[in-house]
Tab-separated table of C-alpha atoms in Angstrom:
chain	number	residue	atom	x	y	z
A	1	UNK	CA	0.000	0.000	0.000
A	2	UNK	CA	1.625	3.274	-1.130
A	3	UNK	CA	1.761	6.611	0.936
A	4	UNK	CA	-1.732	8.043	-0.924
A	5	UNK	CA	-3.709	4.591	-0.886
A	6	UNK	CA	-2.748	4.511	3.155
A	7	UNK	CA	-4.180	8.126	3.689
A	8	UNK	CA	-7.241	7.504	1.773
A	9	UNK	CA	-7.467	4.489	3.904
A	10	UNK	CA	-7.029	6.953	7.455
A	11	UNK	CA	-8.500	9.874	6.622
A	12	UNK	CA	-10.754	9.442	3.765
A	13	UNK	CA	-14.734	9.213	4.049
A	14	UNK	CA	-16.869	6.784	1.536
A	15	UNK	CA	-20.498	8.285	1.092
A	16	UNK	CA	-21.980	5.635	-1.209
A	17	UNK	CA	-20.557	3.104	-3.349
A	18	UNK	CA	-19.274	6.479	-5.631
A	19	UNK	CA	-18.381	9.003	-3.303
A	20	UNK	CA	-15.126	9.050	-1.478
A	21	UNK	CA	-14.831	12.177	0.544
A	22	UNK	CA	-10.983	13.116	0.793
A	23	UNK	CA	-11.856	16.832	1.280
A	24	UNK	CA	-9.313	16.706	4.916
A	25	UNK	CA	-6.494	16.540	2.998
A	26	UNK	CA	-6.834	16.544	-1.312
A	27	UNK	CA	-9.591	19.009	-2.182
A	28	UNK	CA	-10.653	21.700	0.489
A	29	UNK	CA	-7.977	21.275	3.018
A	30	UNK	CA	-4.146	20.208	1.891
A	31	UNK	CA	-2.095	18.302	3.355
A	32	UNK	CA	1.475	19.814	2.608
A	33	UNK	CA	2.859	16.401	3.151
A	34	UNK	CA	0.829	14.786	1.592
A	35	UNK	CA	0.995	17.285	-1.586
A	36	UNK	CA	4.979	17.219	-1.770
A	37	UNK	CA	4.844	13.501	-1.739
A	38	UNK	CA	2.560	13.296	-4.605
A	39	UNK	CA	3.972	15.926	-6.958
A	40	UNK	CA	7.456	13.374	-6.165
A	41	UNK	CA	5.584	10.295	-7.676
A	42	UNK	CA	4.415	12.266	-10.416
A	43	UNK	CA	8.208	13.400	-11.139
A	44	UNK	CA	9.283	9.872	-10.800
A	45	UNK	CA	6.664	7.984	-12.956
A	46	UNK	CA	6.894	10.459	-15.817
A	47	UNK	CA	10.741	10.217	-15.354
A	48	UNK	CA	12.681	10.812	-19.122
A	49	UNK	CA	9.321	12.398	-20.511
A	50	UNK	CA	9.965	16.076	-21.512
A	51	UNK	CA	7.330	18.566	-19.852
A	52	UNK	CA	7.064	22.514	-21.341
A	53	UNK	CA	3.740	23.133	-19.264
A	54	UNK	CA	1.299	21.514	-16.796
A	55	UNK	CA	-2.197	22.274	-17.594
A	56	UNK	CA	-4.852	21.246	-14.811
A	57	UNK	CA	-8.267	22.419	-14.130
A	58	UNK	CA	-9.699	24.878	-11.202
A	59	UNK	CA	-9.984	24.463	-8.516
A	60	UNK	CA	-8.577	21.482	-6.772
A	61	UNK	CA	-5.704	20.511	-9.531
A	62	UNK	CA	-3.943	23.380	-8.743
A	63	UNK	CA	-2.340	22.627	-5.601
A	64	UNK	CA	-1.009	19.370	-6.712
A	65	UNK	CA	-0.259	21.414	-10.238
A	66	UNK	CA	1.676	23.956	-8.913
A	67	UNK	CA	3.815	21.581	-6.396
A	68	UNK	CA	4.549	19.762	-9.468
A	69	UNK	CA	5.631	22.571	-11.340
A	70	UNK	CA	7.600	24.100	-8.779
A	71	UNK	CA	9.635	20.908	-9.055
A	72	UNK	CA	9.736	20.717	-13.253
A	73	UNK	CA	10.319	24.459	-13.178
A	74	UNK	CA	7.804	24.856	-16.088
A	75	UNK	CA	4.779	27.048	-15.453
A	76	UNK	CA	1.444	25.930	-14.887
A	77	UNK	CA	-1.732	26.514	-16.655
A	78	UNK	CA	-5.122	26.220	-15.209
A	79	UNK	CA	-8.534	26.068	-17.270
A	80	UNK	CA	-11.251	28.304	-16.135
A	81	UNK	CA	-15.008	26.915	-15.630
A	82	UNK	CA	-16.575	31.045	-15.608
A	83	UNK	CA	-15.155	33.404	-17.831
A	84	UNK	CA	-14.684	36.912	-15.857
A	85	UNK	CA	-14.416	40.571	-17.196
A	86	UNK	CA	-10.620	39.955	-17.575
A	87	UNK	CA	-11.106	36.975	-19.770
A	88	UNK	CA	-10.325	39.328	-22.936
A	89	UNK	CA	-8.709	36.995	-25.086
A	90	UNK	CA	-9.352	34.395	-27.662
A	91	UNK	CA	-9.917	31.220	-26.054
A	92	UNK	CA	-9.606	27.044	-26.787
A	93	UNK	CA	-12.905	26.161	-24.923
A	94	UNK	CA	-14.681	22.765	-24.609
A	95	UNK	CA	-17.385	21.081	-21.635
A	96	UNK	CA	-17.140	18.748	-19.031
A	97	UNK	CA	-19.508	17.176	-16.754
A	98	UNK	CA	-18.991	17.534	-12.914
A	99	UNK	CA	-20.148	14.779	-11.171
A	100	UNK	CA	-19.491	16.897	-8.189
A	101	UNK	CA	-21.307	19.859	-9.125
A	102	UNK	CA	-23.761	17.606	-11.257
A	103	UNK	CA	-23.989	20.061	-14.274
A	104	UNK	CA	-21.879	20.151	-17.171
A	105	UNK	CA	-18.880	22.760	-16.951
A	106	UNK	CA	-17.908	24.995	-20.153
A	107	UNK	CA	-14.232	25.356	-19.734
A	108	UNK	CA	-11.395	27.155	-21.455
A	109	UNK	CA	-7.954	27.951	-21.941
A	110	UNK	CA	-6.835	31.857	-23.349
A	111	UNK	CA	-4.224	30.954	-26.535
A	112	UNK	CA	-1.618	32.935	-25.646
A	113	UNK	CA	-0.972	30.199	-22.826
A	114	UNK	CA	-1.041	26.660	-24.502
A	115	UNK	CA	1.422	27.295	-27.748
A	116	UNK	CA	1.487	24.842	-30.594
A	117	UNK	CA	4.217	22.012	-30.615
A	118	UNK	CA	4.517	22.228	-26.655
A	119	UNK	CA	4.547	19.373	-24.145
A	120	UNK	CA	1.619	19.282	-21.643
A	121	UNK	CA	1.413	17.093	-18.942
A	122	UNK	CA	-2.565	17.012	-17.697
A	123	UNK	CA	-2.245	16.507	-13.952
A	124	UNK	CA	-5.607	16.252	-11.464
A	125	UNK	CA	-7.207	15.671	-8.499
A	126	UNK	CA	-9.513	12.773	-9.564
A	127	UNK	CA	-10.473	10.528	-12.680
A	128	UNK	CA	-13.839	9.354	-12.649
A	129	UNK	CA	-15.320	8.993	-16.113
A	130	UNK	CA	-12.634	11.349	-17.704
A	131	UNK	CA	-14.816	14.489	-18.468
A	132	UNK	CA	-12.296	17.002	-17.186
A	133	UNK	CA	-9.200	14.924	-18.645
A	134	UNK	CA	-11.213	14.407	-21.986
A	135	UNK	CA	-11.491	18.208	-22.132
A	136	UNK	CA	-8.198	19.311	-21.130
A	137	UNK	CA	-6.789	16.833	-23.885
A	138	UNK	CA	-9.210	18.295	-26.437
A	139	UNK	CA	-7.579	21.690	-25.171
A	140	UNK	CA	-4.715	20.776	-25.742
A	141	UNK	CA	-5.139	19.391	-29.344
A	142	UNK	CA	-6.914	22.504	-30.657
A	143	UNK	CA	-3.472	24.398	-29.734
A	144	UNK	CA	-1.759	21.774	-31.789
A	145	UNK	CA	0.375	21.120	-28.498
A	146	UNK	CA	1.008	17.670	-27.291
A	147	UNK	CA	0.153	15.498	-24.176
A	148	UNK	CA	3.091	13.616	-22.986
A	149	UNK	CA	0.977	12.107	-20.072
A	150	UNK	CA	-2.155	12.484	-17.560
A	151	UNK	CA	-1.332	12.349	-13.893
A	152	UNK	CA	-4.166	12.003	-11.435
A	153	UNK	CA	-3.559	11.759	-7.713
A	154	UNK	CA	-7.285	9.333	-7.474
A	155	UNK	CA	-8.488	7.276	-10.348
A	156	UNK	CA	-12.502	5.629	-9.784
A	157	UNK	CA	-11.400	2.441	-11.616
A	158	UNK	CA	-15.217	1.563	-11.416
A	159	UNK	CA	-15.940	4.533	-13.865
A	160	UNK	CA	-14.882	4.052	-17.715
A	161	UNK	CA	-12.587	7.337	-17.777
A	162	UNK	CA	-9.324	5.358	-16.997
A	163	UNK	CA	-9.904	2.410	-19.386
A	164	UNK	CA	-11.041	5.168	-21.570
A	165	UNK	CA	-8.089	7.288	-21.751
A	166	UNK	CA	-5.404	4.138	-21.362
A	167	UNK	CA	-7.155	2.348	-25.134
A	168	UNK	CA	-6.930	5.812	-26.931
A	169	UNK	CA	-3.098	5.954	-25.863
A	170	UNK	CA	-2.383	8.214	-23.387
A	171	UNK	CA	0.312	7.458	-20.867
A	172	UNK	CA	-1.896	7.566	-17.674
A	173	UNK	CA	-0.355	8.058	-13.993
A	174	UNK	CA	-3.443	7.218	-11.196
A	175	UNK	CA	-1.000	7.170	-8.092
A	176	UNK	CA	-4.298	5.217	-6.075
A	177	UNK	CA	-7.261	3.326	-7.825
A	178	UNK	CA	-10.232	2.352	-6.173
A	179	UNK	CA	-11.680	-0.692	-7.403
A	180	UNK	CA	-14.702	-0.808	-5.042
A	181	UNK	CA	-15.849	0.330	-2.242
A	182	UNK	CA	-18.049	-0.634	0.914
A	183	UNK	CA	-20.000	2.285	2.661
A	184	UNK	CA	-20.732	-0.064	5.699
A	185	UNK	CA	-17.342	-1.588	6.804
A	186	UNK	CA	-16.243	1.897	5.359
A	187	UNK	CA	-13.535	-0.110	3.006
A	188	UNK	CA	-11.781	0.895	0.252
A	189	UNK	CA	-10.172	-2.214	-2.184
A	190	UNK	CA	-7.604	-0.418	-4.468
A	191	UNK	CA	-6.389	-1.894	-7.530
A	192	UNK	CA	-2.366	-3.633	-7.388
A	193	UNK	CA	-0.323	-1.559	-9.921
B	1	UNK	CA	10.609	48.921	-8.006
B	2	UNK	CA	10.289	45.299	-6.081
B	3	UNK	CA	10.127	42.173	-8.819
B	4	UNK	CA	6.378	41.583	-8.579
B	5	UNK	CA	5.933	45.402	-9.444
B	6	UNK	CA	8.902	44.713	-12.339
B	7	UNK	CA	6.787	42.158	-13.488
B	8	UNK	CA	3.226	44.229	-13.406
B	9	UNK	CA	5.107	46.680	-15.602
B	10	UNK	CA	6.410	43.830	-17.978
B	11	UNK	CA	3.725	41.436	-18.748
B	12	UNK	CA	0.404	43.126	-16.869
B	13	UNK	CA	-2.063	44.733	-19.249
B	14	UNK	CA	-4.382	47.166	-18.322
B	15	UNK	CA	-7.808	47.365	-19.503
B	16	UNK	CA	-9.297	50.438	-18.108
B	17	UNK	CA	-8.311	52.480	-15.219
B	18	UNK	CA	-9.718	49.527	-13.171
B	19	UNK	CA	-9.107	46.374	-14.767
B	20	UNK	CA	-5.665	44.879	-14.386
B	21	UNK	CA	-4.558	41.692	-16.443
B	22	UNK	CA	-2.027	39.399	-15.076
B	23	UNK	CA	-3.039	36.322	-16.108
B	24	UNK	CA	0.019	35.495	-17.775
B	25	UNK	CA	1.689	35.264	-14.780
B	26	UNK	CA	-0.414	35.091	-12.028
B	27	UNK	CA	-4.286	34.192	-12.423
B	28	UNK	CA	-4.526	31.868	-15.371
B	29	UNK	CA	-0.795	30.731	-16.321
B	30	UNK	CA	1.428	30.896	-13.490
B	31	UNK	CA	4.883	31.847	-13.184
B	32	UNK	CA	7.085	29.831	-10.803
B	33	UNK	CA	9.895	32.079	-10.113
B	34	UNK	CA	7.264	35.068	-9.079
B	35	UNK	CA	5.254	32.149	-7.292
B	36	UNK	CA	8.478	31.315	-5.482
B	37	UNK	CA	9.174	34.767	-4.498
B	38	UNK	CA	6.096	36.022	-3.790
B	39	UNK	CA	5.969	32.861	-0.880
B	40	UNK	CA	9.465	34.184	0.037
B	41	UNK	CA	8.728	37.793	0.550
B	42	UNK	CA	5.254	37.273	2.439
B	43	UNK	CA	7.134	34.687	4.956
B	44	UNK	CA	9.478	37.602	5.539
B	45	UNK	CA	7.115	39.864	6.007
B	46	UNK	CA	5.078	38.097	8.407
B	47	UNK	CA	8.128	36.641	10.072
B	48	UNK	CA	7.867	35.978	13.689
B	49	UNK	CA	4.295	35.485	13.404
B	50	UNK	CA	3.195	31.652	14.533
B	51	UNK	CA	1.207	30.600	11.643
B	52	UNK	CA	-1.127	27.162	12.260
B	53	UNK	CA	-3.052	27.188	8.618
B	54	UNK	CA	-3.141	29.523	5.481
B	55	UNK	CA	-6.465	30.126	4.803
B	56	UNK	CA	-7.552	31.632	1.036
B	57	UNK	CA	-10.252	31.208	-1.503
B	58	UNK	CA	-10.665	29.238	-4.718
B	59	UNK	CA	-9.014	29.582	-7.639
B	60	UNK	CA	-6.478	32.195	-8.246
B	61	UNK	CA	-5.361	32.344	-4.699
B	62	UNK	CA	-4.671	28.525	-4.187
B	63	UNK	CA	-1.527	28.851	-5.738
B	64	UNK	CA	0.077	31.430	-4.007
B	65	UNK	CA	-1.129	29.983	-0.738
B	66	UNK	CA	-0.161	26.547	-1.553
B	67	UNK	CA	3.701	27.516	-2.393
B	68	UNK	CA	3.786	29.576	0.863
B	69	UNK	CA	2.099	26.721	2.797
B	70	UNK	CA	4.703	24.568	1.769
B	71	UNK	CA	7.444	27.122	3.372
B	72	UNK	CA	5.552	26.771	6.626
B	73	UNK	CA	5.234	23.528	6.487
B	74	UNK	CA	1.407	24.036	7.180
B	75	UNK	CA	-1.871	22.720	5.555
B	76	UNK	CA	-3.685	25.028	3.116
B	77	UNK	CA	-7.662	25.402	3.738
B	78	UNK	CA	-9.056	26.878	0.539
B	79	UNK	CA	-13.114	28.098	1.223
B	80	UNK	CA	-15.169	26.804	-1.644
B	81	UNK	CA	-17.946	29.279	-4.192
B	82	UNK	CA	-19.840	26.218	-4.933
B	83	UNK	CA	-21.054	22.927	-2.663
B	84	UNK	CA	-20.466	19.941	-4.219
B	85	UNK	CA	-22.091	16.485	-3.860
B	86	UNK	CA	-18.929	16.083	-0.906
B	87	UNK	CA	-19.605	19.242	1.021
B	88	UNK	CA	-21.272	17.074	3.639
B	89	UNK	CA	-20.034	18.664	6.900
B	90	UNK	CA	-21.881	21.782	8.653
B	91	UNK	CA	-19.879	25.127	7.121
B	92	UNK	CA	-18.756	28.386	8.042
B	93	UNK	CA	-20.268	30.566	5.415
B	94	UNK	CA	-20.274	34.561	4.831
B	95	UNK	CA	-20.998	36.339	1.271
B	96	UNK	CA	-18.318	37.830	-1.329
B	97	UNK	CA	-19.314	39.826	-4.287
B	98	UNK	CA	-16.632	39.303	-7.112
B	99	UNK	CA	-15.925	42.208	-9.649
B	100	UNK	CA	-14.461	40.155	-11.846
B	101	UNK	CA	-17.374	37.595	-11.945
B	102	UNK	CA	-19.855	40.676	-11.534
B	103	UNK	CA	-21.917	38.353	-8.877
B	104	UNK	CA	-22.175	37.672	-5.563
B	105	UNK	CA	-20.849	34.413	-4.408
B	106	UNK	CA	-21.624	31.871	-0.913
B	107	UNK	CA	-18.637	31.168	-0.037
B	108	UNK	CA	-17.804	28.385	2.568
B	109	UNK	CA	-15.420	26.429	4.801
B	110	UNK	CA	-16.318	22.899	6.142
B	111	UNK	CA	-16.038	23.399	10.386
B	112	UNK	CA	-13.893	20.328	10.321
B	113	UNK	CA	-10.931	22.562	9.051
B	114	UNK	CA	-11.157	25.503	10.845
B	115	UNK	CA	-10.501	25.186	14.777
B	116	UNK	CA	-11.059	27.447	17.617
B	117	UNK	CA	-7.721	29.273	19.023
B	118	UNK	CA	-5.771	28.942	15.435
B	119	UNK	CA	-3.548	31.143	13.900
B	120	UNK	CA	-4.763	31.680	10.146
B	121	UNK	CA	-3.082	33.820	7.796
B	122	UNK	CA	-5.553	35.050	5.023
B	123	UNK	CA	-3.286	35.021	1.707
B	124	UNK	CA	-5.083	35.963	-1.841
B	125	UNK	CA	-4.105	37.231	-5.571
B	126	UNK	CA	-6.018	40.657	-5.353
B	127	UNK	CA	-7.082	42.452	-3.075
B	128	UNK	CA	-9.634	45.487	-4.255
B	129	UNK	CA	-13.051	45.987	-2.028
B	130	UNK	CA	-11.952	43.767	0.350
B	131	UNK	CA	-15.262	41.503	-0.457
B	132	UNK	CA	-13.062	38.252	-0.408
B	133	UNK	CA	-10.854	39.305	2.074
B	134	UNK	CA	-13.720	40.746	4.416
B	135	UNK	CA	-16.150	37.181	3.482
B	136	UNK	CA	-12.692	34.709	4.970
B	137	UNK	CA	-12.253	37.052	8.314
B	138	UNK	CA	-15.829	36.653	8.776
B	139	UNK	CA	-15.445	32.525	8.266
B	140	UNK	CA	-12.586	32.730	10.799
B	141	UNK	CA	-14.006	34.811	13.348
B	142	UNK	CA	-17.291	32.127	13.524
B	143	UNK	CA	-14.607	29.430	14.042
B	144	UNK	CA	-13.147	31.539	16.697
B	145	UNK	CA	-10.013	31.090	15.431
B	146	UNK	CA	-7.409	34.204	15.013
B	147	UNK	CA	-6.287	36.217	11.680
B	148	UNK	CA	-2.738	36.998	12.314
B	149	UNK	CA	-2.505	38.624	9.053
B	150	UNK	CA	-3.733	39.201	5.092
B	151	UNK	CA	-1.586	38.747	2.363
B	152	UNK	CA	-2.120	39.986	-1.157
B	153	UNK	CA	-0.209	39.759	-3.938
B	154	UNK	CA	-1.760	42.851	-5.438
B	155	UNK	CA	-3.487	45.149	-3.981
B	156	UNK	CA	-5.328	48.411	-5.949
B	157	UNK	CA	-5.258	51.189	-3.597
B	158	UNK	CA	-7.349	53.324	-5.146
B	159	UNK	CA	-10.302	50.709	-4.132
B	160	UNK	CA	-11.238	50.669	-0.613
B	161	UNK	CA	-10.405	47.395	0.862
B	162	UNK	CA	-6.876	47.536	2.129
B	163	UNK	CA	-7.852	50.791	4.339
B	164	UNK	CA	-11.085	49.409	5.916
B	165	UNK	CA	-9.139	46.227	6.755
B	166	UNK	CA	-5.642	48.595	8.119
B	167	UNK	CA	-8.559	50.531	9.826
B	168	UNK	CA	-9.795	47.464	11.772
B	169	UNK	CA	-6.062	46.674	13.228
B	170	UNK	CA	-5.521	43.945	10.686
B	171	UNK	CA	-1.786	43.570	9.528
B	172	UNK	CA	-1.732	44.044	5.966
B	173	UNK	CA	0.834	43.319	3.231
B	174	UNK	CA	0.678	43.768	-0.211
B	175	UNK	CA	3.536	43.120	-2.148
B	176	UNK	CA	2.303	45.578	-5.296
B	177	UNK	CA	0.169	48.374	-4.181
B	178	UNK	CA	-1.268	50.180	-7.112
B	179	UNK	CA	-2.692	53.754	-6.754
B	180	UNK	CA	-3.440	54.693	-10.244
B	181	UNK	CA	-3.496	53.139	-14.385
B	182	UNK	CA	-3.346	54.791	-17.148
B	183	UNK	CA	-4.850	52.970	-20.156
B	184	UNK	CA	-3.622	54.907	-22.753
B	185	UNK	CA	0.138	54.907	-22.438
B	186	UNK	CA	-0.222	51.758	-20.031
B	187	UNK	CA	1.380	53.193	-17.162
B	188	UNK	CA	1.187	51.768	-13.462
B	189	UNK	CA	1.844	53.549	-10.463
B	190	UNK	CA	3.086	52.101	-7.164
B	191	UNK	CA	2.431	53.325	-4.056
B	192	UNK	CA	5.955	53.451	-2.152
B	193	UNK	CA	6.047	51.150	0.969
């Protein structure tokens, strides 16, 4: 059982068979330790692959984005779900579902910030059914840029967006995946990698 | 003229005397060597003040908070605009109207993450009426936990919110302090600390 798998194991909640709350340490509060130790895996399991960029989504990719970065030295981009008044340039858009916020998300990227022929590693929080990964990757291709790999901290191996994402070709990182889950006993049966 | 003022001048656009643009380095793509020093300069200036949790607010200020969180070796509580499907546990909440978004947001922090007695210091990207700023004291003073300080990365002076908040007692540092823009020849003009 690795470092994340244990946490999730101590400090994680299960709601129903779909919802694992990890909010005490991944999504609303962070653990620092916790953070540094995944944006390390990351680094090591995309070892030799050459990053220009890490694009993630708001709002809960961006700690483990930027602690990632900060380690690459490459800047970080982060797709916007609400354009504001300082949302002024042209923009790569496409939609996403959130499960979480049960409607579907239109969400964007400004072109000066993804530049054609650049390598973008896609790194979030969770991977469910791969609606946010799915639309950072379409991102990503309408810039002409290139994804070198998809890092998510959680992976829902019950939901397609893994199996999804691994058949098309894309070098997926899931540093925990949860093969099932038992609201009663309050278990969580991850998947050997 | 400090580096996050060198790079307002550089790369910041300005939109109208009240709309500054810095999401090429700060808000949309982030920069990791301003990231970097931005956490380095607001741990000096808050130095010698015992820090328990760095409280801010999603998106843009996760970042910021995250890389000086990791200095401090403390965890990051980041109050949420929207409740998700997860957002089980009773919540702090208090009311933020965002200029950027042009609407006023609910923002919340789940009680589990804020305790009574802790030191929190606020950090955020902007700091203009003070909505944001005002919304977070407001979650930390129902926790009865302590502010020990506010940190912006930006703050525009000629808005209101950094004097109401010096005017309360509360310790505030902005790294950039802008007093006035100029559109057409886009000037900026720092306030001298």
């Amino acid at each position: 059982m690795n470092f994340l798998e244990e946490k999730i194991i101590t400090d994680g909640k299960i709601f129903d068979e779909n919802i694992l709350k990890v909010d005490g340490f991944l999504n609303h509060q962070i653990d620092m330790d916790i953070m540094r130790q995944i944006a390390c895996e990351f680094k090591r399991r995309f070892k030799g692959d050459h990053v220009d960029k890490i694009l993630t989504i708001e709002a809960s990719g961006i700690a483990v984005a930027v602690m990632l970065a900060n380690m690459y030295d490459v800047p970080v981009v982060f797709a916007k779900k609400n354009a504001t008044v300082n949302s002024t340039d042209d923009k790569y858009m496409s939609e996403a579902y959130s499960f979480t916020q049960k409607k579907m998300n239109n969400i964007f990227v400004s072109k000066p910030y993804l530049k054609e022929g650049e390598c973008i590693l896609i790194i979030d929080d969770f991977l469910a059914d791969g609606q946010a990964a799915s639309a950072l990757i379409d991102i990503v291709n309408q810039a002409k840029a290139k994804v070198v790999g998809i890092g998510v901290a959680i992976e829902k191996g019950q939901q397609k967006g893994g199996k999804i994402l691994r058949e098309k070709g894309f070098h997926v990182e899931s540093l925990a995946i949860i093969d099932s889950m038992n609201t009663e006993t309050q278990t969580v049966f991850f998947r050997r990698q």
